[in-house]
Amino acid sequence: MSELPAEVREAEAVTPAPRRPARWRRWAVDLLLIVAVVLGVGMWQTRHVPAGPAPEFVGVLSSGEAVTLADWRAAHPQRAVLVYFWADWCPVCRTTQGTVESLRGDWPVLTVAMQSGGAAQVSAALRGRSLNWPAVVDGDGRIAAQYGLHGVPAFVVIDRDGDIRFAEMGYTTAAGLRLRMWWAQTFPGR
């Protein structure tokens, strides 16, 4: 067997090891993967939410007044509205109540208390948390089922034309909700 020439042996000796990707590139890939997983889970959770016109519902507010979605929207003409589904027993709903409360200062928000008892229990829960929300009592979850929602908290953004533009389940940031409301107001679906 012949031996390799000295130049070849030296070139092999100084050949650098394969370069690892830059740290920022690895972080970017990790971040993209996390975003893809979060978006995928969100799409899966809201897969039963109907597209197009928001389902009409009739209910009773915790104050005892009758309300319909059409009446609520008519009270806020040409505005995007948020329908927020929550429950008294939901710990994540407690973490989002500050977000919903701050949003109410700028946007019409109708809340739906899902499976949280009757009007008296929902009123007591709101008073106990110092909240003055208009809350539709959805004791059996029928309204939530119309919207294809099977958990709380859930947020449904309805544009000024009455179409569902966004639906989200779980914790949602104030900035994310404000952006969705602005988008639905500025760029209605029809």
JSON list of C-alpha atoms in Angstrom, two decimals:
[
{"chain": "A", "resi": 1, "resn": "MET", "atom": "CA", "xyz": [0.00, 0.00, 0.00]},
{"chain": "A", "resi": 2, "resn": "SER", "atom": "CA", "xyz": [1.24, 3.40, -0.79]},
{"chain": "A", "resi": 3, "resn": "GLU", "atom": "CA", "xyz": [1.21, 6.18, 1.69]},
{"chain": "A", "resi": 4, "resn": "LEU", "atom": "CA", "xyz": [-0.61, 9.47, 1.02]},
{"chain": "A", "resi": 5, "resn": "PRO", "atom": "CA", "xyz": [1.55, 12.39, -0.02]},
{"chain": "A", "resi": 6, "resn": "ALA", "atom": "CA", "xyz": [2.48, 14.80, 2.79]},
{"chain": "A", "resi": 7, "resn": "GLU", "atom": "CA", "xyz": [0.38, 17.61, 1.27]},
{"chain": "A", "resi": 8, "resn": "VAL", "atom": "CA", "xyz": [-2.77, 15.50, 1.40]},
{"chain": "A", "resi": 9, "resn": "ARG", "atom": "CA", "xyz": [-2.07, 14.39, 4.97]},
{"chain": "A", "resi": 10, "resn": "GLU", "atom": "CA", "xyz": [-1.57, 18.04, 6.03]},
{"chain": "A", "resi": 11, "resn": "ALA", "atom": "CA", "xyz": [-4.77, 19.16, 4.25]},
{"chain": "A", "resi": 12, "resn": "GLU", "atom": "CA", "xyz": [-6.75, 16.45, 6.03]},
{"chain": "A", "resi": 13, "resn": "ALA", "atom": "CA", "xyz": [-5.23, 17.42, 9.35]},
{"chain": "A", "resi": 14, "resn": "VAL", "atom": "CA", "xyz": [-6.25, 21.07, 9.06]},
{"chain": "A", "resi": 15, "resn": "THR", "atom": "CA", "xyz": [-9.69, 20.51, 7.53]},
{"chain": "A", "resi": 16, "resn": "PRO", "atom": "CA", "xyz": [-12.08, 22.19, 9.94]},
{"chain": "A", "resi": 17, "resn": "ALA", "atom": "CA", "xyz": [-14.90, 20.22, 11.52]},
{"chain": "A", "resi": 18, "resn": "PRO", "atom": "CA", "xyz": [-18.31, 20.79, 9.96]},
{"chain": "A", "resi": 19, "resn": "ARG", "atom": "CA", "xyz": [-19.79, 24.09, 11.13]},
{"chain": "A", "resi": 20, "resn": "ARG", "atom": "CA", "xyz": [-22.72, 24.05, 13.45]},
{"chain": "A", "resi": 21, "resn": "PRO", "atom": "CA", "xyz": [-25.58, 26.39, 12.58]},
{"chain": "A", "resi": 22, "resn": "ALA", "atom": "CA", "xyz": [-25.42, 29.78, 14.25]},
{"chain": "A", "resi": 23, "resn": "ARG", "atom": "CA", "xyz": [-27.17, 30.00, 17.59]},
{"chain": "A", "resi": 24, "resn": "TRP", "atom": "CA", "xyz": [-29.68, 32.57, 16.33]},
{"chain": "A", "resi": 25, "resn": "ARG", "atom": "CA", "xyz": [-30.60, 30.24, 13.48]},
{"chain": "A", "resi": 26, "resn": "ARG", "atom": "CA", "xyz": [-31.33, 27.40, 15.90]},
{"chain": "A", "resi": 27, "resn": "TRP", "atom": "CA", "xyz": [-33.42, 29.72, 18.07]},
{"chain": "A", "resi": 28, "resn": "ALA", "atom": "CA", "xyz": [-35.35, 30.92, 15.02]},
{"chain": "A", "resi": 29, "resn": "VAL", "atom": "CA", "xyz": [-36.12, 27.34, 14.03]},
{"chain": "A", "resi": 30, "resn": "ASP", "atom": "CA", "xyz": [-37.22, 26.54, 17.60]},
{"chain": "A", "resi": 31, "resn": "LEU", "atom": "CA", "xyz": [-39.41, 29.64, 17.70]},
{"chain": "A", "resi": 32, "resn": "LEU", "atom": "CA", "xyz": [-41.01, 28.79, 14.36]},
{"chain": "A", "resi": 33, "resn": "LEU", "atom": "CA", "xyz": [-41.70, 25.28, 15.60]},
{"chain": "A", "resi": 34, "resn": "ILE", "atom": "CA", "xyz": [-43.35, 26.59, 18.78]},
{"chain": "A", "resi": 35, "resn": "VAL", "atom": "CA", "xyz": [-45.47, 29.06, 16.80]},
{"chain": "A", "resi": 36, "resn": "ALA", "atom": "CA", "xyz": [-46.55, 26.30, 14.41]},
{"chain": "A", "resi": 37, "resn": "VAL", "atom": "CA", "xyz": [-47.56, 24.04, 17.31]},
{"chain": "A", "resi": 38, "resn": "VAL", "atom": "CA", "xyz": [-49.52, 26.82, 19.07]},
{"chain": "A", "resi": 39, "resn": "LEU", "atom": "CA", "xyz": [-51.32, 27.79, 15.85]},
{"chain": "A", "resi": 40, "resn": "GLY", "atom": "CA", "xyz": [-52.06, 24.15, 15.08]},
{"chain": "A", "resi": 41, "resn": "VAL", "atom": "CA", "xyz": [-53.54, 23.52, 18.53]},
{"chain": "A", "resi": 42, "resn": "GLY", "atom": "CA", "xyz": [-55.62, 26.70, 18.24]},
{"chain": "A", "resi": 43, "resn": "MET", "atom": "CA", "xyz": [-56.96, 25.65, 14.86]},
{"chain": "A", "resi": 44, "resn": "TRP", "atom": "CA", "xyz": [-57.79, 22.20, 16.19]},
{"chain": "A", "resi": 45, "resn": "GLN", "atom": "CA", "xyz": [-59.61, 23.63, 19.24]},
{"chain": "A", "resi": 46, "resn": "THR", "atom": "CA", "xyz": [-61.78, 25.91, 17.11]},
{"chain": "A", "resi": 47, "resn": "ARG", "atom": "CA", "xyz": [-62.35, 23.50, 14.22]},
{"chain": "A", "resi": 48, "resn": "HIS", "atom": "CA", "xyz": [-66.11, 23.32, 14.91]},
{"chain": "A", "resi": 49, "resn": "VAL", "atom": "CA", "xyz": [-66.69, 27.10, 15.02]},
{"chain": "A", "resi": 50, "resn": "PRO", "atom": "CA", "xyz": [-68.92, 27.97, 12.08]},
{"chain": "A", "resi": 51, "resn": "ALA", "atom": "CA", "xyz": [-67.65, 30.24, 9.34]},
{"chain": "A", "resi": 52, "resn": "GLY", "atom": "CA", "xyz": [-69.68, 33.17, 8.07]},
{"chain": "A", "resi": 53, "resn": "PRO", "atom": "CA", "xyz": [-72.60, 34.74, 9.96]},
{"chain": "A", "resi": 54, "resn": "ALA", "atom": "CA", "xyz": [-72.48, 34.39, 13.73]},
{"chain": "A", "resi": 55, "resn": "PRO", "atom": "CA", "xyz": [-75.22, 32.09, 15.03]},
{"chain": "A", "resi": 56, "resn": "GLU", "atom": "CA", "xyz": [-78.09, 34.07, 16.53]},
{"chain": "A", "resi": 57, "resn": "PHE", "atom": "CA", "xyz": [-78.94, 33.33, 20.13]},
{"chain": "A", "resi": 58, "resn": "VAL", "atom": "CA", "xyz": [-81.56, 34.38, 22.64]},
{"chain": "A", "resi": 59, "resn": "GLY", "atom": "CA", "xyz": [-80.70, 34.43, 26.31]},
{"chain": "A", "resi": 60, "resn": "VAL", "atom": "CA", "xyz": [-81.20, 36.00, 29.67]},
{"chain": "A", "resi": 61, "resn": "LEU", "atom": "CA", "xyz": [-78.62, 38.28, 31.22]},
{"chain": "A", "resi": 62, "resn": "SER", "atom": "CA", "xyz": [-77.58, 37.69, 34.80]},
{"chain": "A", "resi": 63, "resn": "SER", "atom": "CA", "xyz": [-79.60, 40.84, 35.62]},
{"chain": "A", "resi": 64, "resn": "GLY", "atom": "CA", "xyz": [-82.75, 39.07, 34.37]},
{"chain": "A", "resi": 65, "resn": "GLU", "atom": "CA", "xyz": [-83.15, 41.01, 31.12]},
{"chain": "A", "resi": 66, "resn": "ALA", "atom": "CA", "xyz": [-83.72, 39.15, 27.86]},
{"chain": "A", "resi": 67, "resn": "VAL", "atom": "CA", "xyz": [-81.09, 39.68, 25.17]},
{"chain": "A", "resi": 68, "resn": "THR", "atom": "CA", "xyz": [-80.38, 38.50, 21.65]},
{"chain": "A", "resi": 69, "resn": "LEU", "atom": "CA", "xyz": [-77.14, 38.76, 19.72]},
{"chain": "A", "resi": 70, "resn": "ALA", "atom": "CA", "xyz": [-78.99, 40.86, 17.11]},
{"chain": "A", "resi": 71, "resn": "ASP", "atom": "CA", "xyz": [-80.13, 43.33, 19.81]},
{"chain": "A", "resi": 72, "resn": "TRP", "atom": "CA", "xyz": [-76.62, 43.51, 21.23]},
{"chain": "A", "resi": 73, "resn": "ARG", "atom": "CA", "xyz": [-75.11, 44.20, 17.83]},
{"chain": "A", "resi": 74, "resn": "ALA", "atom": "CA", "xyz": [-77.83, 46.76, 17.02]},
{"chain": "A", "resi": 75, "resn": "ALA", "atom": "CA", "xyz": [-76.89, 48.63, 20.21]},
{"chain": "A", "resi": 76, "resn": "HIS", "atom": "CA", "xyz": [-73.37, 48.92, 18.77]},
{"chain": "A", "resi": 77, "resn": "PRO", "atom": "CA", "xyz": [-73.96, 49.69, 15.07]},
{"chain": "A", "resi": 78, "resn": "GLN", "atom": "CA", "xyz": [-71.05, 49.39, 12.65]},
{"chain": "A", "resi": 79, "resn": "ARG", "atom": "CA", "xyz": [-68.77, 48.02, 15.39]},
{"chain": "A", "resi": 80, "resn": "ALA", "atom": "CA", "xyz": [-66.96, 44.75, 15.72]},
{"chain": "A", "resi": 81, "resn": "VAL", "atom": "CA", "xyz": [-68.04, 42.99, 18.91]},
{"chain": "A", "resi": 82, "resn": "LEU", "atom": "CA", "xyz": [-66.46, 40.36, 21.12]},
{"chain": "A", "resi": 83, "resn": "VAL", "atom": "CA", "xyz": [-68.44, 37.46, 22.57]},
{"chain": "A", "resi": 84, "resn": "TYR", "atom": "CA", "xyz": [-66.47, 36.06, 25.50]},
{"chain": "A", "resi": 85, "resn": "PHE", "atom": "CA", "xyz": [-67.37, 32.61, 26.84]},
{"chain": "A", "resi": 86, "resn": "TRP", "atom": "CA", "xyz": [-66.27, 31.99, 30.41]},
{"chain": "A", "resi": 87, "resn": "ALA", "atom": "CA", "xyz": [-67.18, 29.92, 33.46]},
{"chain": "A", "resi": 88, "resn": "ASP", "atom": "CA", "xyz": [-67.14, 30.60, 37.19]},
{"chain": "A", "resi": 89, "resn": "TRP", "atom": "CA", "xyz": [-65.24, 27.37, 37.83]},
{"chain": "A", "resi": 90, "resn": "CYS", "atom": "CA", "xyz": [-62.51, 28.05, 35.22]},
{"chain": "A", "resi": 91, "resn": "PRO", "atom": "CA", "xyz": [-59.11, 29.14, 36.62]},
{"chain": "A", "resi": 92, "resn": "VAL", "atom": "CA", "xyz": [-57.82, 30.34, 33.22]},
{"chain": "A", "resi": 93, "resn": "CYS", "atom": "CA", "xyz": [-60.95, 32.52, 32.91]},
{"chain": "A", "resi": 94, "resn": "ARG", "atom": "CA", "xyz": [-59.86, 34.29, 36.09]},
{"chain": "A", "resi": 95, "resn": "THR", "atom": "CA", "xyz": [-56.49, 35.10, 34.52]},
{"chain": "A", "resi": 96, "resn": "THR", "atom": "CA", "xyz": [-58.15, 36.57, 31.41]},
{"chain": "A", "resi": 97, "resn": "GLN", "atom": "CA", "xyz": [-60.75, 38.66, 33.23]},
{"chain": "A", "resi": 98, "resn": "GLY", "atom": "CA", "xyz": [-58.38, 41.65, 33.45]},
{"chain": "A", "resi": 99, "resn": "THR", "atom": "CA", "xyz": [-57.83, 41.45, 29.69]},
{"chain": "A", "resi": 100, "resn": "VAL", "atom": "CA", "xyz": [-61.57, 41.36, 29.04]},
{"chain": "A", "resi": 101, "resn": "GLU", "atom": "CA", "xyz": [-62.19, 44.20, 31.49]},
{"chain": "A", "resi": 102, "resn": "SER", "atom": "CA", "xyz": [-59.59, 46.43, 29.81]},
{"chain": "A", "resi": 103, "resn": "LEU", "atom": "CA", "xyz": [-60.95, 45.59, 26.36]},
{"chain": "A", "resi": 104, "resn": "ARG", "atom": "CA", "xyz": [-64.46, 46.62, 27.42]},
{"chain": "A", "resi": 105, "resn": "GLY", "atom": "CA", "xyz": [-63.24, 50.21, 27.67]},
{"chain": "A", "resi": 106, "resn": "ASP", "atom": "CA", "xyz": [-62.70, 50.34, 23.91]},
{"chain": "A", "resi": 107, "resn": "TRP", "atom": "CA", "xyz": [-64.88, 47.64, 22.35]},
{"chain": "A", "resi": 108, "resn": "PRO", "atom": "CA", "xyz": [-68.37, 46.18, 22.88]},
{"chain": "A", "resi": 109, "resn": "VAL", "atom": "CA", "xyz": [-68.04, 42.92, 24.81]},
{"chain": "A", "resi": 110, "resn": "LEU", "atom": "CA", "xyz": [-70.89, 40.53, 25.55]},
{"chain": "A", "resi": 111, "resn": "THR", "atom": "CA", "xyz": [-69.98, 37.72, 27.90]},
{"chain": "A", "resi": 112, "resn": "VAL", "atom": "CA", "xyz": [-71.56, 34.28, 28.11]},
{"chain": "A", "resi": 113, "resn": "ALA", "atom": "CA", "xyz": [-71.33, 32.43, 31.43]},
{"chain": "A", "resi": 114, "resn": "MET", "atom": "CA", "xyz": [-71.18, 28.80, 30.37]},
{"chain": "A", "resi": 115, "resn": "GLN", "atom": "CA", "xyz": [-72.35, 26.12, 32.81]},
{"chain": "A", "resi": 116, "resn": "SER", "atom": "CA", "xyz": [-71.96, 28.43, 35.80]},
{"chain": "A", "resi": 117, "resn": "GLY", "atom": "CA", "xyz": [-75.42, 28.08, 37.31]},
{"chain": "A", "resi": 118, "resn": "GLY", "atom": "CA", "xyz": [-78.45, 30.32, 37.02]},
{"chain": "A", "resi": 119, "resn": "ALA", "atom": "CA", "xyz": [-78.73, 34.09, 36.93]},
{"chain": "A", "resi": 120, "resn": "ALA", "atom": "CA", "xyz": [-78.31, 34.42, 40.71]},
{"chain": "A", "resi": 121, "resn": "GLN", "atom": "CA", "xyz": [-75.08, 32.39, 40.74]},
{"chain": "A", "resi": 122, "resn": "VAL", "atom": "CA", "xyz": [-73.63, 34.25, 37.77]},
{"chain": "A", "resi": 123, "resn": "SER", "atom": "CA", "xyz": [-74.53, 37.63, 39.34]},
{"chain": "A", "resi": 124, "resn": "ALA", "atom": "CA", "xyz": [-72.91, 36.56, 42.61]},
{"chain": "A", "resi": 125, "resn": "ALA", "atom": "CA", "xyz": [-69.76, 35.45, 40.78]},
{"chain": "A", "resi": 126, "resn": "LEU", "atom": "CA", "xyz": [-69.53, 38.79, 38.95]},
{"chain": "A", "resi": 127, "resn": "ARG", "atom": "CA", "xyz": [-70.13, 40.77, 42.15]},
{"chain": "A", "resi": 128, "resn": "GLY", "atom": "CA", "xyz": [-67.53, 38.69, 43.98]},
{"chain": "A", "resi": 129, "resn": "ARG", "atom": "CA", "xyz": [-64.97, 39.66, 41.35]},
{"chain": "A", "resi": 130, "resn": "SER", "atom": "CA", "xyz": [-66.11, 43.31, 41.17]},
{"chain": "A", "resi": 131, "resn": "LEU", "atom": "CA", "xyz": [-67.08, 42.92, 37.51]},
{"chain": "A", "resi": 132, "resn": "ASN", "atom": "CA", "xyz": [-69.93, 44.75, 35.84]},
{"chain": "A", "resi": 133, "resn": "TRP", "atom": "CA", "xyz": [-70.19, 42.62, 32.71]},
{"chain": "A", "resi": 134, "resn": "PRO", "atom": "CA", "xyz": [-73.29, 41.95, 30.68]},
{"chain": "A", "resi": 135, "resn": "ALA", "atom": "CA", "xyz": [-73.36, 38.17, 31.09]},
{"chain": "A", "resi": 136, "resn": "VAL", "atom": "CA", "xyz": [-75.72, 35.86, 29.25]},
{"chain": "A", "resi": 137, "resn": "VAL", "atom": "CA", "xyz": [-76.53, 32.79, 31.34]},
{"chain": "A", "resi": 138, "resn": "ASP", "atom": "CA", "xyz": [-75.75, 29.63, 29.38]},
{"chain": "A", "resi": 139, "resn": "GLY", "atom": "CA", "xyz": [-76.47, 27.09, 32.09]},
{"chain": "A", "resi": 140, "resn": "ASP", "atom": "CA", "xyz": [-76.59, 24.06, 29.82]},
{"chain": "A", "resi": 141, "resn": "GLY", "atom": "CA", "xyz": [-73.92, 25.16, 27.33]},
{"chain": "A", "resi": 142, "resn": "ARG", "atom": "CA", "xyz": [-76.38, 25.39, 24.45]},
{"chain": "A", "resi": 143, "resn": "ILE", "atom": "CA", "xyz": [-75.13, 28.78, 23.21]},
{"chain": "A", "resi": 144, "resn": "ALA", "atom": "CA", "xyz": [-71.50, 27.62, 23.34]},
{"chain": "A", "resi": 145, "resn": "ALA", "atom": "CA", "xyz": [-72.48, 24.50, 21.39]},
{"chain": "A", "resi": 146, "resn": "GLN", "atom": "CA", "xyz": [-74.04, 26.69, 18.66]},
{"chain": "A", "resi": 147, "resn": "TYR", "atom": "CA", "xyz": [-70.61, 28.26, 18.28]},
{"chain": "A", "resi": 148, "resn": "GLY", "atom": "CA", "xyz": [-68.83, 24.92, 18.24]},
{"chain": "A", "resi": 149, "resn": "LEU", "atom": "CA", "xyz": [-67.06, 25.65, 21.51]},
{"chain": "A", "resi": 150, "resn": "HIS", "atom": "CA", "xyz": [-66.40, 22.88, 24.00]},
{"chain": "A", "resi": 151, "resn": "GLY", "atom": "CA", "xyz": [-64.24, 24.70, 26.52]},
{"chain": "A", "resi": 152, "resn": "VAL", "atom": "CA", "xyz": [-63.53, 28.03, 28.17]},
{"chain": "A", "resi": 153, "resn": "PRO", "atom": "CA", "xyz": [-62.26, 30.66, 28.00]},
{"chain": "A", "resi": 154, "resn": "ALA", "atom": "CA", "xyz": [-63.21, 31.26, 24.41]},
{"chain": "A", "resi": 155, "resn": "PHE", "atom": "CA", "xyz": [-63.26, 34.47, 22.40]},
{"chain": "A", "resi": 156, "resn": "VAL", "atom": "CA", "xyz": [-65.33, 35.04, 19.26]},
{"chain": "A", "resi": 157, "resn": "VAL", "atom": "CA", "xyz": [-64.77, 38.25, 17.30]},
{"chain": "A", "resi": 158, "resn": "ILE", "atom": "CA", "xyz": [-67.72, 39.24, 15.14]},
{"chain": "A", "resi": 159, "resn": "ASP", "atom": "CA", "xyz": [-67.12, 41.92, 12.51]},
{"chain": "A", "resi": 160, "resn": "ARG", "atom": "CA", "xyz": [-69.42, 44.86, 11.85]},
{"chain": "A", "resi": 161, "resn": "ASP", "atom": "CA", "xyz": [-71.24, 42.81, 9.17]},
{"chain": "A", "resi": 162, "resn": "GLY", "atom": "CA", "xyz": [-72.10, 40.05, 11.65]},
{"chain": "A", "resi": 163, "resn": "ASP", "atom": "CA", "xyz": [-69.58, 37.47, 10.44]},
{"chain": "A", "resi": 164, "resn": "ILE", "atom": "CA", "xyz": [-67.29, 35.48, 12.70]},
{"chain": "A", "resi": 165, "resn": "ARG", "atom": "CA", "xyz": [-63.77, 36.66, 11.95]},
{"chain": "A", "resi": 166, "resn": "PHE", "atom": "CA", "xyz": [-61.75, 35.06, 14.72]},
{"chain": "A", "resi": 167, "resn": "ALA", "atom": "CA", "xyz": [-62.28, 32.39, 17.35]},
{"chain": "A", "resi": 168, "resn": "GLU", "atom": "CA", "xyz": [-59.77, 31.54, 20.02]},
{"chain": "A", "resi": 169, "resn": "MET", "atom": "CA", "xyz": [-59.79, 29.19, 22.99]},
{"chain": "A", "resi": 170, "resn": "GLY", "atom": "CA", "xyz": [-57.59, 29.39, 26.05]},
{"chain": "A", "resi": 171, "resn": "TYR", "atom": "CA", "xyz": [-55.50, 32.23, 27.36]},
{"chain": "A", "resi": 172, "resn": "THR", "atom": "CA", "xyz": [-55.26, 35.15, 24.96]},
{"chain": "A", "resi": 173, "resn": "THR", "atom": "CA", "xyz": [-53.29, 38.35, 25.42]},
{"chain": "A", "resi": 174, "resn": "ALA", "atom": "CA", "xyz": [-54.85, 41.80, 25.45]},
{"chain": "A", "resi": 175, "resn": "ALA", "atom": "CA", "xyz": [-52.66, 42.85, 22.53]},
{"chain": "A", "resi": 176, "resn": "GLY", "atom": "CA", "xyz": [-53.79, 39.83, 20.51]},
{"chain": "A", "resi": 177, "resn": "LEU", "atom": "CA", "xyz": [-57.46, 40.53, 21.20]},
{"chain": "A", "resi": 178, "resn": "ARG", "atom": "CA", "xyz": [-57.12, 44.22, 20.42]},
{"chain": "A", "resi": 179, "resn": "LEU", "atom": "CA", "xyz": [-55.40, 43.42, 17.14]},
{"chain": "A", "resi": 180, "resn": "ARG", "atom": "CA", "xyz": [-58.16, 40.97, 16.19]},
{"chain": "A", "resi": 181, "resn": "MET", "atom": "CA", "xyz": [-60.87, 43.50, 17.08]},
{"chain": "A", "resi": 182, "resn": "TRP", "atom": "CA", "xyz": [-59.15, 46.23, 15.08]},
{"chain": "A", "resi": 183, "resn": "TRP", "atom": "CA", "xyz": [-58.75, 43.88, 12.11]},
{"chain": "A", "resi": 184, "resn": "ALA", "atom": "CA", "xyz": [-62.43, 42.84, 12.20]},
{"chain": "A", "resi": 185, "resn": "GLN", "atom": "CA", "xyz": [-63.49, 46.50, 12.45]},
{"chain": "A", "resi": 186, "resn": "THR", "atom": "CA", "xyz": [-61.17, 47.75, 9.72]},
{"chain": "A", "resi": 187, "resn": "PHE", "atom": "CA", "xyz": [-61.42, 44.85, 7.27]},
{"chain": "A", "resi": 188, "resn": "PRO", "atom": "CA", "xyz": [-64.87, 43.26, 7.48]},
{"chain": "A", "resi": 189, "resn": "GLY", "atom": "CA", "xyz": [-65.24, 39.91, 5.75]},
{"chain": "A", "resi": 190, "resn": "ARG", "atom": "CA", "xyz": [-67.83, 40.69, 3.09]}
]
